[in-house]
């Protein structure tokens, strides 16, 4: 497990039903590409976040596959629309098998 | 000589310089790229200012005799002296120094006396460029511009004071620090106010700020680590729409994009009435029209103030009258209140400013696309003092001139070098890397798409000659790189000792560039800079 | 100016083979058209290690991003679910030197469209 991995998301607290809302997500992660070498010249093994998903009450908003070309601290911004109040679930999948999750509730009027 | 100078001054009067037949209901006053120059100075406009692609031969890429012909200016006239390079030394003797913020204050006050609701806008590059601005972290300029009554500004070199100092000043300003294209790099949200709507002459005037787009590339990004800039054309279009929706009758972009970038943006973003451009230091006596948009270039270093009167009715600009007012310092009386503010800031440093470090036998100037004599002098100092094969001096457009025979005071040296990352590095570079650098900088200047230009001049080179074909694509502009001391071609595989300054890399080591040049001047006493014949330009 | 960042560029042929391979994997060899997809990138990267890229293709089910000049061209693929309000997304990517960024969208009807932008990665320094 990479050190200090911390997901952060920005979701509006409230929205109208079906309104497009902007969601911004960041996770602190080195996204080690597998192409770098250490000071002794040995390859540093790849370790990246390879998948990110955002679901709302079990329904998919975005499912993204990430490669080593995505920057350190991967940032993903997208738009969602939801029919009713509920909770977004955000999930990041690490190469080492770790899974990081966070949730954010939204009130829909 | 004295007689001709007196005669010239009799011809020019303050009233004539300020004369303006008022028009409409709105007046804008624009000043930009002062670069902390509080006192009258010499500033030679460029001899070489090439445009590429669609803008070749169009203003501001017109100089010297062509410029005089284009604008119907007599050679040898005050405007010829103010706006072109030809006969510079002789005309400087005739017409005297230009600028001085106390003279600028007189002009601004006079315009406001006639048009009390005139809107004064500062295009940025204000807080950097002198010893006193460096020592006071820009406070001298902040106090001067506050006293002048600036009502909004945008920015570039301001950020080289470091983000904490910038934000401290911005908090203190009685006017907005605008930058629609400045974003927080982490969450991609606007970091500064994008615009302000003023009510003047019964019209709603939206002033949108556009900071220098390539801030973290052209200057050290580590000094303002959480900010992102960029041209962001779509953002500009959205903000123009937003202010129109908010009822703006007139949309003004207070820009630090540089002229060609602004010309392109004005042609692509609908709804902009006026672009007050900055950064590339062009001084044009007439607006350039892009469709119905006026692009106004007000020069640099306090040499000019633009007055633009506009007739704004029914949500439209119906007419305009424009004047680029040259600030002849011997003709325009200094404003006493502003002079006191300026002298107050300079007093603690006066002895230091006045110290003579050497004398120049040559005209020292910087502005122009390729090597100028000021940077040739700096390169000579780097070669000698840092024992280097090759010297590099950045293509800055700021830095006033000095006339032949004048002493070089510490103030003059600092006017050409003052900045917050002055380390004169000494490092080894392969011939291949040197070529890459030259091509890279060349493309920043001569990429045919203005959105890829950064608005500086070509890096100045000492100890090495080269040829450049500005019409070629990146990677094939630069050829015949030659080590001058041996006359041998630069070998891509060989390593050279290179000294330069103003590296954008953090923790660059070396003495401050002004210490390097001071040591050189003190050893030589009097310097003479030969015309530089080692840069061959073609393709223009 | 003088902040120097070395860039790594692969031979064009190797590069295009890898791009073609990634494309074929995404499209299954189908023809790729133009229009209906918007790719936004900065003209010049402020930092080649983190270049913002936005893409939008109304009606797409998935969008793949490629960086033509990277040692490996794959960047990411966005698959849009039923609750996506738009088929658009923004991320930040690594670019090893000046190159084209390519976005390819798979539309709901199984067709494909693409857009490409040149992003310059520069050494920096100097200014007006
Ligand atoms: Mn400037
Ligand atoms: Mn500037």
XYZ file of C-alpha atoms and ligand atoms in Angstrom:
779
model
C 0.000 0.000 0.000
C 1.374 3.416 -0.992
C 1.919 5.876 1.839
C -0.396 8.769 2.635
C -3.006 7.910 0.060
C -5.860 10.300 0.688
C -8.918 10.717 -1.507
C -10.685 14.060 -1.699
C -13.844 14.936 -3.582
C -15.876 18.054 -4.214
C -19.592 17.496 -4.651
C -22.318 20.139 -4.235
C -24.336 19.625 -1.058
C -27.600 19.982 -2.956
C -29.019 19.974 -6.471
C -32.245 19.776 -8.420
C -33.386 16.414 -9.753
C -31.681 15.718 -13.095
C -29.528 18.875 -12.891
C -25.961 18.527 -14.175
C -23.571 18.795 -11.233
C -19.804 19.057 -11.455
C -17.842 16.539 -9.410
C -14.102 16.981 -8.836
C -11.946 14.197 -7.401
C -8.319 13.950 -6.342
C -6.358 11.194 -4.677
C -2.853 11.743 -3.350
C -0.831 8.958 -4.959
C 2.641 8.861 -6.581
C 1.431 7.060 -9.757
C 4.833 5.392 -10.055
C 5.038 4.796 -13.800
C 7.347 1.769 -13.842
C 9.624 3.633 -16.252
C 11.833 5.374 -13.703
C 15.062 4.123 -12.197
C 16.338 4.650 -8.659
C 19.756 6.106 -7.777
C 21.399 2.693 -8.192
C 19.905 2.382 -11.671
C 17.392 -0.301 -10.720
C 13.917 0.020 -12.233
C 11.309 1.303 -9.775
C 8.315 -1.038 -10.086
C 5.064 0.356 -11.427
C 2.437 1.221 -8.867
C -0.487 3.277 -10.025
C -4.177 3.807 -9.466
C -5.450 1.769 -12.440
C -9.181 2.349 -12.097
C -11.508 4.932 -10.655
C -15.272 4.667 -10.360
C -18.089 6.906 -9.219
C -21.438 5.304 -8.440
C -24.643 6.762 -7.082
C -26.838 4.388 -5.109
C -25.449 1.432 -7.058
C -25.735 3.048 -10.497
C -22.654 3.972 -12.500
C -21.732 7.584 -13.230
C -18.170 7.096 -14.459
C -15.813 4.143 -14.703
C -12.313 5.196 -15.725
C -9.271 3.096 -16.583
C -5.989 4.873 -15.841
C -2.531 4.236 -17.287
C 0.880 5.381 -16.009
C 0.565 8.563 -18.129
C -1.961 9.948 -15.652
C -0.207 12.436 -13.361
C 0.763 12.049 -9.741
C -2.279 12.684 -7.518
C -4.795 11.657 -10.172
C -7.504 14.246 -10.815
C -10.783 13.371 -12.471
C -13.579 15.859 -13.058
C -16.943 14.962 -14.616
C -20.652 15.699 -14.490
C -23.421 13.669 -12.858
C -27.183 13.904 -12.681
C -29.176 12.229 -9.952
C -32.892 11.633 -9.598
C -33.190 11.858 -5.809
C -31.238 12.423 -2.605
C -28.627 9.796 -1.928
C -24.920 9.037 -1.685
C -22.107 8.985 -4.202
C -19.496 6.289 -3.735
C -16.023 6.940 -5.116
C -13.554 4.063 -5.457
C -9.892 4.029 -6.481
C -8.129 0.728 -7.288
C -4.384 0.499 -6.654
C -2.011 -1.858 -8.549
C -1.115 -3.436 -5.211
C -4.705 -4.530 -4.651
C -5.546 -1.754 -2.204
C -8.948 -0.144 -2.670
C -9.632 3.372 -1.422
C -13.164 4.622 -0.961
C -14.978 7.706 0.064
C -18.637 8.747 -0.027
C -20.486 12.021 -0.314
C -24.201 12.634 0.251
C -26.309 15.015 -1.801
C -29.767 16.417 -1.124
C -31.955 16.594 -4.201
C -35.012 18.806 -4.324
C 23.334 70.341 -27.889
C 21.785 72.810 -25.513
C 20.507 75.200 -28.163
C 18.633 72.544 -30.121
C 17.238 71.141 -26.924
C 15.846 74.513 -25.908
C 14.423 74.974 -29.375
C 12.795 71.584 -29.269
C 11.282 72.301 -25.899
C 9.836 75.531 -27.224
C 8.163 73.548 -29.973
C 6.716 71.017 -27.559
C 4.411 72.178 -24.810
C 2.530 70.321 -22.126
C -0.742 71.696 -23.467
C 0.016 70.331 -26.912
C 0.882 66.916 -25.533
C -2.357 66.837 -23.565
C -4.519 68.436 -26.243
C -7.538 66.236 -26.907
C -10.911 66.967 -28.390
C -13.160 65.057 -25.986
C -15.596 62.519 -27.357
C -18.543 60.587 -25.989
C -19.191 59.711 -22.384
C -16.380 57.330 -21.364
C -12.628 57.865 -20.997
C -10.137 55.072 -20.415
C -6.562 55.784 -19.349
C -4.112 52.940 -19.904
C -0.579 52.511 -18.685
C 1.319 49.242 -18.742
C 4.699 47.564 -18.255
C 6.122 50.373 -16.137
C 8.668 47.882 -14.735
C 9.113 49.994 -11.624
C 10.596 52.920 -13.527
C 9.740 55.921 -11.357
C 12.195 58.386 -12.874
C 12.607 59.751 -16.415
C 14.780 57.532 -18.596
C 16.085 56.749 -22.054
C 14.334 53.866 -23.780
C 15.262 52.982 -27.315
C 12.484 51.194 -29.184
C 13.463 48.080 -31.175
C 15.307 48.024 -34.454
C 14.321 44.405 -35.068
C 10.799 43.274 -34.179
C 9.857 40.505 -36.577
C 6.409 39.084 -37.097
C 5.904 35.662 -38.624
C 3.010 33.983 -40.414
C -0.105 36.081 -40.875
C 1.254 39.077 -38.976
C 4.537 39.539 -40.874
C 4.951 43.220 -41.648
C 1.894 44.267 -39.639
C 2.160 46.515 -36.570
C 3.796 46.122 -34.156
C 6.239 44.320 -36.472
C 7.206 47.543 -38.193
C 10.244 49.554 -37.086
C 12.398 52.528 -37.971
C 11.754 54.284 -41.282
C 8.902 51.889 -42.145
C 7.178 52.801 -38.903
C 7.552 56.535 -39.602
C 6.147 56.056 -43.100
C 3.236 53.911 -41.913
C 2.106 56.476 -39.366
C 3.109 59.597 -41.269
C 5.696 60.711 -38.712
C 8.542 63.028 -39.750
C 12.007 61.686 -39.113
C 13.798 63.666 -36.446
C 10.481 64.703 -34.877
C 9.566 64.167 -31.220
C 7.349 61.228 -32.180
C 10.137 59.692 -34.248
C 12.337 59.842 -31.153
C 9.654 58.436 -28.873
C 8.489 55.614 -31.138
C 11.494 54.415 -33.155
C 15.175 53.620 -32.778
C 16.647 55.653 -35.621
C 19.076 58.413 -34.683
C 18.337 57.575 -31.093
C 21.408 59.080 -29.471
C 21.164 62.383 -31.324
C 17.411 62.713 -30.780
C 17.795 61.815 -27.114
C 20.070 64.826 -26.836
C 17.399 66.956 -28.466
C 14.247 65.774 -26.723
C 15.505 64.544 -23.387
C 14.435 61.685 -21.157
C 10.958 60.201 -21.199
C 8.613 58.969 -18.491
C 8.764 59.523 -14.768
C 5.724 58.641 -12.710
C 5.497 62.217 -11.416
C 4.976 63.352 -15.032
C 2.529 60.522 -15.601
C 0.635 61.780 -12.547
C 0.392 65.243 -14.114
C -1.100 63.740 -17.262
C -3.570 61.565 -15.367
C -4.672 64.497 -13.209
C -5.155 66.694 -16.277
C -7.302 64.055 -17.998
C -9.346 63.602 -14.847
C -9.797 67.353 -14.487
C -11.506 67.285 -17.872
C -13.152 63.868 -17.479
C -13.704 63.217 -13.765
C -15.037 59.717 -14.400
C -12.054 58.597 -16.477
C -11.108 55.005 -15.658
C -7.387 54.383 -15.011
C -6.194 50.850 -15.779
C -2.752 49.291 -15.236
C -1.751 46.396 -17.504
C 0.819 44.914 -15.103
C 4.583 44.367 -15.002
C 4.475 47.178 -12.511
C 6.113 45.909 -9.321
C 9.456 44.672 -10.754
C 12.411 46.238 -12.531
C 14.344 48.536 -10.209
C 16.544 48.488 -7.135
C 13.891 50.149 -4.987
C 11.137 47.769 -6.141
C 13.438 44.847 -5.331
C 14.390 46.183 -1.894
C 10.844 47.147 -0.915
C 9.265 44.005 -2.403
C 7.266 46.155 -4.750
C 5.953 48.505 -2.078
C 7.294 51.633 -3.787
C 5.288 50.812 -6.914
C 2.190 49.859 -4.946
C 2.258 53.221 -3.161
C 2.900 55.110 -6.394
C 0.116 53.365 -8.309
C -2.279 53.857 -5.385
C -1.402 57.555 -5.348
C -1.957 57.664 -9.100
C -5.453 56.302 -8.521
C -5.303 53.069 -10.505
C -8.718 51.396 -10.540
C -7.852 47.873 -11.733
C -4.744 45.982 -12.766
C -3.598 42.696 -14.193
C -0.227 41.024 -13.809
C 2.886 39.163 -14.889
C 6.184 39.914 -13.124
C 4.182 40.724 -10.001
C 4.170 36.977 -9.246
C 7.976 36.848 -9.104
C 7.662 38.520 -5.699
C 6.348 35.141 -4.530
C 2.767 34.140 -3.917
C 2.671 35.194 -0.243
C 3.821 38.725 -1.008
C 1.484 39.003 -3.990
C -1.490 38.018 -1.887
C -0.418 40.370 0.906
C -0.346 43.258 -1.579
C -3.578 42.202 -3.277
C -5.304 42.243 0.144
C -4.066 45.787 0.663
C -4.998 47.190 -2.748
C -7.906 49.639 -2.963
C -8.692 48.229 -6.419
C -9.110 44.723 -7.891
C -6.202 42.596 -9.114
C -7.861 40.954 -12.094
C -7.026 37.709 -13.821
C -9.807 35.701 -15.449
C -7.193 33.166 -16.565
C -5.606 32.552 -13.161
C -6.765 29.314 -11.592
C -5.982 27.322 -8.521
C -3.941 24.436 -9.925
C -5.342 21.811 -7.566
C -9.119 22.229 -7.952
C -9.144 24.272 -11.158
C -11.147 27.118 -9.666
C -10.688 30.869 -10.277
C -7.983 32.213 -7.986
C -8.460 35.983 -8.478
C -11.326 38.210 -9.491
C -11.954 37.834 -13.228
C -13.570 41.216 -13.867
C -15.108 44.320 -12.389
C -18.037 46.304 -13.696
C -17.704 50.078 -13.367
C -20.500 52.600 -13.887
C -19.053 55.578 -15.741
C -20.670 58.251 -17.887
C -23.980 56.476 -17.523
C -22.530 53.271 -19.012
C -21.688 49.938 -17.475
C -18.073 49.146 -18.314
C -16.820 45.621 -17.725
C -13.065 45.379 -17.290
C -11.858 41.777 -17.627
C -8.314 41.011 -16.505
C -6.088 38.631 -18.466
C -2.771 37.905 -16.757
C 0.326 36.742 -18.664
C -0.672 33.245 -19.870
C 2.761 31.619 -19.610
C 3.655 32.671 -16.098
C 4.871 29.262 -14.788
C 6.891 28.638 -17.969
C 8.590 31.977 -18.552
C 9.157 32.680 -14.853
C 9.853 30.360 -11.897
C 6.686 28.377 -11.243
C 7.970 27.355 -7.821
C 7.445 30.937 -6.645
C 3.650 30.572 -7.094
C 3.230 26.806 -6.970
C -0.521 26.376 -6.787
C -1.512 28.578 -9.692
C -2.250 27.770 -13.299
C -2.558 30.383 -16.032
C -2.844 29.792 -19.794
C -4.618 31.629 -22.585
C -7.925 29.897 -21.859
C -9.788 31.320 -24.827
C -12.997 29.490 -23.886
C -12.859 30.968 -20.405
C -12.480 34.467 -21.884
C -15.488 33.853 -24.134
C -17.511 32.668 -21.127
C -16.545 35.696 -19.035
C -17.390 38.112 -21.883
C -20.790 36.423 -22.107
C -21.210 36.651 -18.327
C -20.533 40.410 -18.245
C -22.781 41.015 -21.261
C -25.522 39.080 -19.478
C -24.886 41.288 -16.432
C -25.691 44.322 -18.597
C -22.247 45.571 -19.619
C -22.464 48.261 -22.309
C -18.746 48.125 -23.005
C -16.355 45.187 -22.614
C -12.702 46.041 -22.043
C -10.024 43.355 -21.712
C -7.105 44.598 -19.632
C -4.592 42.139 -20.991
C -1.044 40.990 -20.486
C -1.231 38.481 -23.350
C 1.202 40.267 -25.650
C 0.177 41.936 -28.903
C -0.100 39.005 -31.323
C -1.924 36.837 -28.798
C -4.387 39.645 -28.155
C -4.900 40.238 -31.867
C -5.715 36.559 -32.339
C -7.964 36.438 -29.270
C -9.811 39.604 -30.342
C -10.539 37.914 -33.663
C -11.846 34.721 -32.103
C -13.735 35.788 -28.976
C -16.847 37.760 -29.894
C -18.092 40.701 -27.870
C -14.872 42.478 -26.843
C -14.895 46.227 -27.610
C -11.410 47.185 -26.466
C -8.259 45.222 -25.699
C -5.711 47.201 -23.718
C -2.703 45.055 -24.500
C 0.590 44.725 -22.656
C 3.632 42.489 -22.168
C 5.287 42.846 -25.585
C 6.059 46.535 -24.873
C 4.790 47.830 -28.210
C 3.932 51.519 -28.512
C 1.509 52.231 -31.357
C 0.172 55.713 -32.145
C -3.118 54.301 -33.457
C -5.359 51.428 -32.412
C -5.185 48.256 -34.481
C -8.693 47.222 -35.514
C -9.616 43.555 -35.395
C -13.111 43.515 -36.810
C -14.815 46.056 -34.554
C -12.439 45.515 -31.642
C -9.787 48.117 -30.821
C -6.390 46.774 -29.769
C -4.427 49.468 -27.954
C -0.684 49.226 -27.238
C 0.605 51.793 -24.735
C 4.333 51.096 -24.661
C 6.391 50.485 -21.557
C 8.574 51.981 -18.866
C 6.252 54.936 -18.266
C 7.096 56.414 -21.693
C 3.455 56.710 -22.721
C -0.056 57.082 -21.378
C -3.021 56.215 -23.589
C -6.208 58.234 -23.472
C -9.164 56.601 -25.165
C -12.479 58.432 -25.342
C -15.489 56.340 -26.242
C -19.044 57.040 -27.154
C -21.001 54.274 -25.470
C -24.720 54.252 -25.954
C -27.490 51.633 -26.037
C -25.085 48.899 -25.049
C -22.722 49.638 -27.910
C -19.498 51.433 -28.697
C -20.533 54.022 -31.296
C -17.230 55.854 -31.714
C -13.776 56.454 -30.306
C -10.912 58.926 -30.223
C -7.439 57.831 -29.192
C -4.155 59.415 -28.267
C -0.901 57.818 -27.240
C 0.549 60.599 -25.103
C 4.355 60.575 -25.044
C 5.712 61.570 -21.645
C 8.495 64.010 -22.520
C 9.948 64.605 -19.102
C 11.402 68.031 -19.895
C 8.067 69.247 -21.212
C 5.523 67.808 -18.787
C 5.795 69.308 -15.322
C 6.261 66.819 -12.499
C 3.363 66.483 -10.097
C 4.663 67.615 -6.714
C 2.618 65.164 -4.638
C 3.766 62.204 -6.692
C 7.352 63.456 -6.727
C 7.258 63.451 -2.927
C 5.996 59.842 -2.823
C 8.720 58.770 -5.236
C 11.528 60.630 -3.494
C 10.371 59.301 -0.144
C 10.830 55.740 -1.378
C 14.163 56.478 -3.025
C 15.752 58.453 -0.190
C 16.962 55.457 1.871
C 18.716 54.061 -1.211
C 19.919 57.287 -2.822
C 23.650 56.842 -2.205
C 23.504 53.267 -3.428
C 21.516 54.231 -6.531
C 23.928 57.005 -7.435
C 27.170 55.082 -7.067
C 29.049 55.116 -10.369
C 30.322 51.668 -11.367
C 31.829 52.542 -14.728
C 31.272 54.497 -17.915
C 29.933 53.374 -21.273
C 31.333 54.616 -24.566
C 28.537 52.842 -26.436
C 24.783 53.254 -26.521
C 23.463 50.546 -24.216
C 20.024 49.230 -25.121
C 18.194 45.951 -24.722
C 14.951 45.954 -26.716
C 14.931 44.137 -30.052
C 14.438 40.503 -31.088
C 18.161 39.659 -30.991
C 21.241 40.722 -29.088
C 21.314 44.322 -27.865
C 24.318 46.079 -26.392
C 23.120 45.951 -22.761
C 22.934 42.172 -22.891
C 26.159 41.965 -24.863
C 27.771 43.790 -21.941
C 26.124 41.389 -19.486
C 27.287 38.425 -21.594
C 30.833 39.809 -21.713
C 30.772 40.085 -17.925
C 29.499 36.504 -17.589
C 32.170 35.169 -19.955
C 34.958 36.913 -18.079
C 33.868 36.839 -14.463
C 32.470 33.290 -14.597
C 35.194 32.006 -16.933
C 32.711 30.559 -19.381
C 32.879 29.550 -23.059
C 29.359 30.737 -23.746
C 27.061 33.188 -21.972
C 23.269 33.338 -22.113
C 21.177 36.345 -21.135
C 17.380 36.071 -21.241
C 15.380 37.943 -23.866
C 13.688 40.309 -21.460
C 11.938 43.310 -22.990
C 12.338 45.532 -19.935
C 15.431 47.562 -19.130
C 16.043 51.183 -20.199
C 18.911 52.492 -22.339
C 22.071 54.505 -21.587
C 23.668 57.027 -23.931
C 27.310 56.945 -25.056
C 29.558 58.727 -22.582
C 27.194 58.302 -19.641
C 28.259 56.904 -16.295
C 26.779 53.506 -15.428
C 25.322 54.013 -11.991
C 24.162 51.189 -9.764
C 20.615 52.306 -10.526
C 21.213 51.758 -14.250
C 22.644 48.298 -13.707
C 19.732 47.366 -11.463
C 17.238 48.712 -14.008
C 18.644 46.131 -16.419
C 18.912 43.197 -14.008
C 16.664 43.676 -10.987
C 14.641 40.551 -10.229
C 14.043 37.948 -7.546
C 15.989 35.053 -9.153
C 19.254 36.681 -10.236
C 21.752 33.833 -9.676
C 24.462 33.719 -12.356
C 24.840 29.970 -12.799
C 27.848 28.246 -14.327
C 27.204 24.819 -15.769
C 28.297 22.386 -18.431
C 26.063 21.846 -21.418
C 26.449 19.689 -24.494
C 26.356 21.302 -27.893
C 23.185 19.338 -28.493
C 21.471 20.819 -25.434
C 22.554 24.307 -26.457
C 20.947 23.753 -29.844
C 17.767 22.484 -28.198
C 17.633 25.578 -26.008
C 18.122 27.926 -28.949
C 15.416 26.170 -30.952
C 13.050 26.149 -27.999
C 13.427 29.853 -27.281
C 13.263 30.633 -31.002
C 9.929 28.841 -31.219
C 8.584 30.829 -28.269
C 9.180 33.925 -30.398
C 8.633 32.763 -33.979
C 5.988 30.056 -33.838
C 3.536 31.197 -36.532
C 0.599 30.597 -34.180
C 0.627 33.465 -31.659
C -0.956 31.263 -28.998
C 2.355 29.381 -28.857
C 4.405 32.549 -28.389
C 5.546 33.690 -24.959
C 6.278 37.300 -25.790
C 9.932 37.565 -24.865
C 12.796 38.302 -27.246
C 15.423 35.751 -28.341
C 17.903 34.612 -25.711
C 21.040 36.740 -26.023
C 24.250 34.845 -26.566
C 27.854 35.689 -25.793
C 30.837 33.667 -26.989
C 28.773 31.897 -29.630
C 27.504 32.916 -33.052
C 24.557 31.378 -34.848
C 22.237 31.797 -37.806
C 18.463 31.782 -37.501
C 15.858 31.409 -40.228
C 12.705 32.653 -38.524
C 10.457 31.199 -41.248
C 11.441 27.586 -40.543
C 9.611 25.252 -38.147
C 10.864 24.397 -34.683
C 13.995 22.271 -34.774
C 15.342 23.717 -38.006
C 15.581 27.455 -37.418
C 19.022 27.503 -35.838
C 22.204 26.635 -37.712
C 25.921 27.449 -37.865
C 26.369 27.584 -34.125
C 30.008 28.609 -33.710
C 32.255 28.968 -30.695
C 33.616 32.457 -31.280
C 36.891 32.081 -29.397
C 38.060 29.236 -31.646
C 35.880 29.804 -34.696
C 34.945 26.115 -34.577
C 31.427 24.787 -35.071
C 29.635 23.807 -31.883
C 29.936 20.039 -31.575
C 26.677 18.408 -30.409
C 28.651 15.785 -28.496
C 31.091 18.166 -26.849
C 30.599 19.880 -23.511
C 30.838 23.645 -23.038
C 30.983 25.812 -19.930
C 27.913 28.013 -20.036
C 27.103 30.878 -17.725
C 23.766 32.623 -17.623
C 21.235 34.119 -15.236
C 17.542 34.163 -14.394
C 17.130 30.391 -14.495
C 13.566 29.339 -13.736
C 14.896 26.313 -11.837
C 14.676 26.356 -8.059
C 17.941 26.398 -6.071
C 20.053 27.673 -8.961
C 23.452 28.608 -7.536
C 25.711 31.523 -8.291
C 26.331 35.168 -7.458
C 23.664 37.717 -8.355
C 24.026 38.912 -11.941
C 24.398 42.530 -10.795
C 27.409 41.541 -8.680
C 28.967 39.844 -11.705
C 28.462 42.897 -13.920
C 29.583 45.285 -11.173
C 32.851 43.398 -10.732
C 33.398 43.517 -14.485
C 32.637 47.245 -14.692
C 34.919 48.055 -11.780
C 37.785 46.176 -13.400
C 37.287 47.745 -16.798
C 36.246 51.247 -15.766
C 35.128 52.303 -19.190
C 33.377 49.811 -21.453
C 32.728 49.856 -25.136
C 30.448 47.264 -26.712
C 31.189 46.444 -30.326
C 28.252 45.927 -32.689
C 27.244 42.270 -32.569
C 27.749 40.641 -35.950
C 27.612 37.014 -34.837
C 23.836 36.526 -35.129
C 22.696 36.090 -38.743
C 18.961 36.485 -39.250
C 17.042 35.349 -42.318
C 13.548 34.343 -43.367
C 11.858 37.621 -42.427
C 15.842 31.872 -20.024
C 17.413 28.785 -18.760
C 15.341 26.201 -16.959
C 16.102 23.064 -18.870
C 14.075 19.902 -19.070
C 15.287 17.129 -21.310
C 12.665 15.450 -23.422
C 12.494 11.874 -24.607
C 11.222 11.265 -28.091
C 10.835 7.876 -29.723
C 11.322 7.218 -33.423
C 8.143 8.105 -35.299
C 7.591 4.604 -36.648
C 7.730 2.876 -33.261
C 5.472 5.529 -31.908
C 2.823 5.208 -34.562
C 2.773 1.439 -34.289
C 1.973 1.709 -30.589
C -0.728 4.295 -31.263
C -2.251 2.156 -34.005
C -2.260 -0.824 -31.688
C -3.994 1.094 -28.883
C -6.527 2.483 -31.357
C -7.269 -0.909 -32.861
C -7.817 -2.378 -29.422
C -10.388 0.349 -28.645
C -12.166 0.430 -32.021
C -11.854 -3.183 -33.068
C -10.520 -1.884 -36.359
C -13.612 0.235 -37.191
C -13.190 3.459 -39.151
C -12.752 6.616 -37.056
C -14.480 9.819 -38.150
C -14.228 13.420 -37.045
C -16.612 15.929 -35.462
C -18.824 15.589 -32.410
C -15.853 15.455 -30.059
C -14.111 18.391 -28.380
C -10.633 18.097 -26.892
C -9.294 20.960 -24.765
C -5.613 21.175 -23.925
C -3.311 24.068 -23.134
C -1.296 25.295 -26.119
C 1.870 25.075 -24.034
C 2.090 22.828 -20.985
C 2.886 24.705 -17.788
C 4.412 21.485 -16.489
C 4.838 18.397 -18.650
C 4.217 16.238 -15.585
C 0.702 17.513 -15.111
C -1.092 18.728 -18.217
C -4.846 19.333 -17.902
C -6.885 17.623 -20.622
C -10.650 17.943 -21.041
C -12.717 15.975 -23.490
C -16.366 16.019 -24.384
C -18.337 13.889 -26.861
C -22.113 14.158 -26.418
C -23.679 10.753 -26.860
C -20.464 8.776 -26.331
C -20.370 5.645 -24.231
C -16.592 5.818 -23.785
C -13.681 8.120 -24.575
C -10.049 7.033 -24.771
C -7.134 9.435 -24.469
C -3.741 8.746 -26.059
C -0.472 10.652 -25.869
C 1.210 9.992 -29.190
C 4.765 10.839 -28.114
C 4.952 9.094 -24.753
C 7.017 5.909 -24.330
C 3.652 4.163 -24.055
C 0.745 6.075 -25.640
C -2.096 4.906 -23.387
C -3.434 7.537 -20.964
C -6.922 6.609 -19.801
C -10.414 5.579 -20.859
C -13.602 7.104 -19.482
C -16.670 4.851 -19.563
C -19.833 6.850 -18.948
C -22.656 5.329 -16.911
C -26.377 6.127 -17.026
C -26.005 8.840 -14.382
C -23.343 10.817 -16.238
C -24.873 14.239 -16.960
C -22.594 14.693 -19.940
C -20.080 12.562 -21.767
C -17.241 14.768 -20.686
C -14.323 14.522 -18.281
C -11.125 16.275 -17.275
C -7.900 14.774 -16.005
C -4.195 15.667 -15.792
C -1.569 13.766 -17.710
C 2.171 13.337 -18.236
C 3.675 14.336 -21.554
C 7.278 13.411 -22.383
C 7.880 16.303 -24.754
C 5.897 18.184 -27.386
C 3.365 15.891 -29.017
C -0.211 15.325 -30.099
C -2.835 14.262 -27.598
C -5.577 12.183 -29.227
C -9.098 11.574 -27.969
C -11.268 8.847 -29.494
C -14.942 8.479 -28.610
C -17.068 5.383 -29.029
C -20.593 6.573 -29.752
C -23.790 4.821 -28.656
C -24.375 3.533 -32.218
C -20.960 1.862 -32.246
C -19.265 4.467 -34.453
C -16.028 6.225 -33.532
C -14.835 9.838 -33.787
C -11.546 11.414 -32.836
C -9.893 14.785 -32.208
C -6.229 15.653 -31.667
C -4.357 18.672 -30.295
C -0.677 19.538 -30.296
C 0.658 20.359 -26.836
C 4.043 22.011 -26.639
C 6.312 21.067 -23.758
C 8.920 23.793 -23.523
C 12.113 24.563 -21.648
C 10.847 27.940 -20.452
C 12.490 31.111 -19.241
C 12.569 34.671 -20.592
C 9.733 37.139 -20.946
C 8.417 40.610 -21.711
Mn 6.724 43.933 -19.434
Mn 5.193 40.927 -19.198
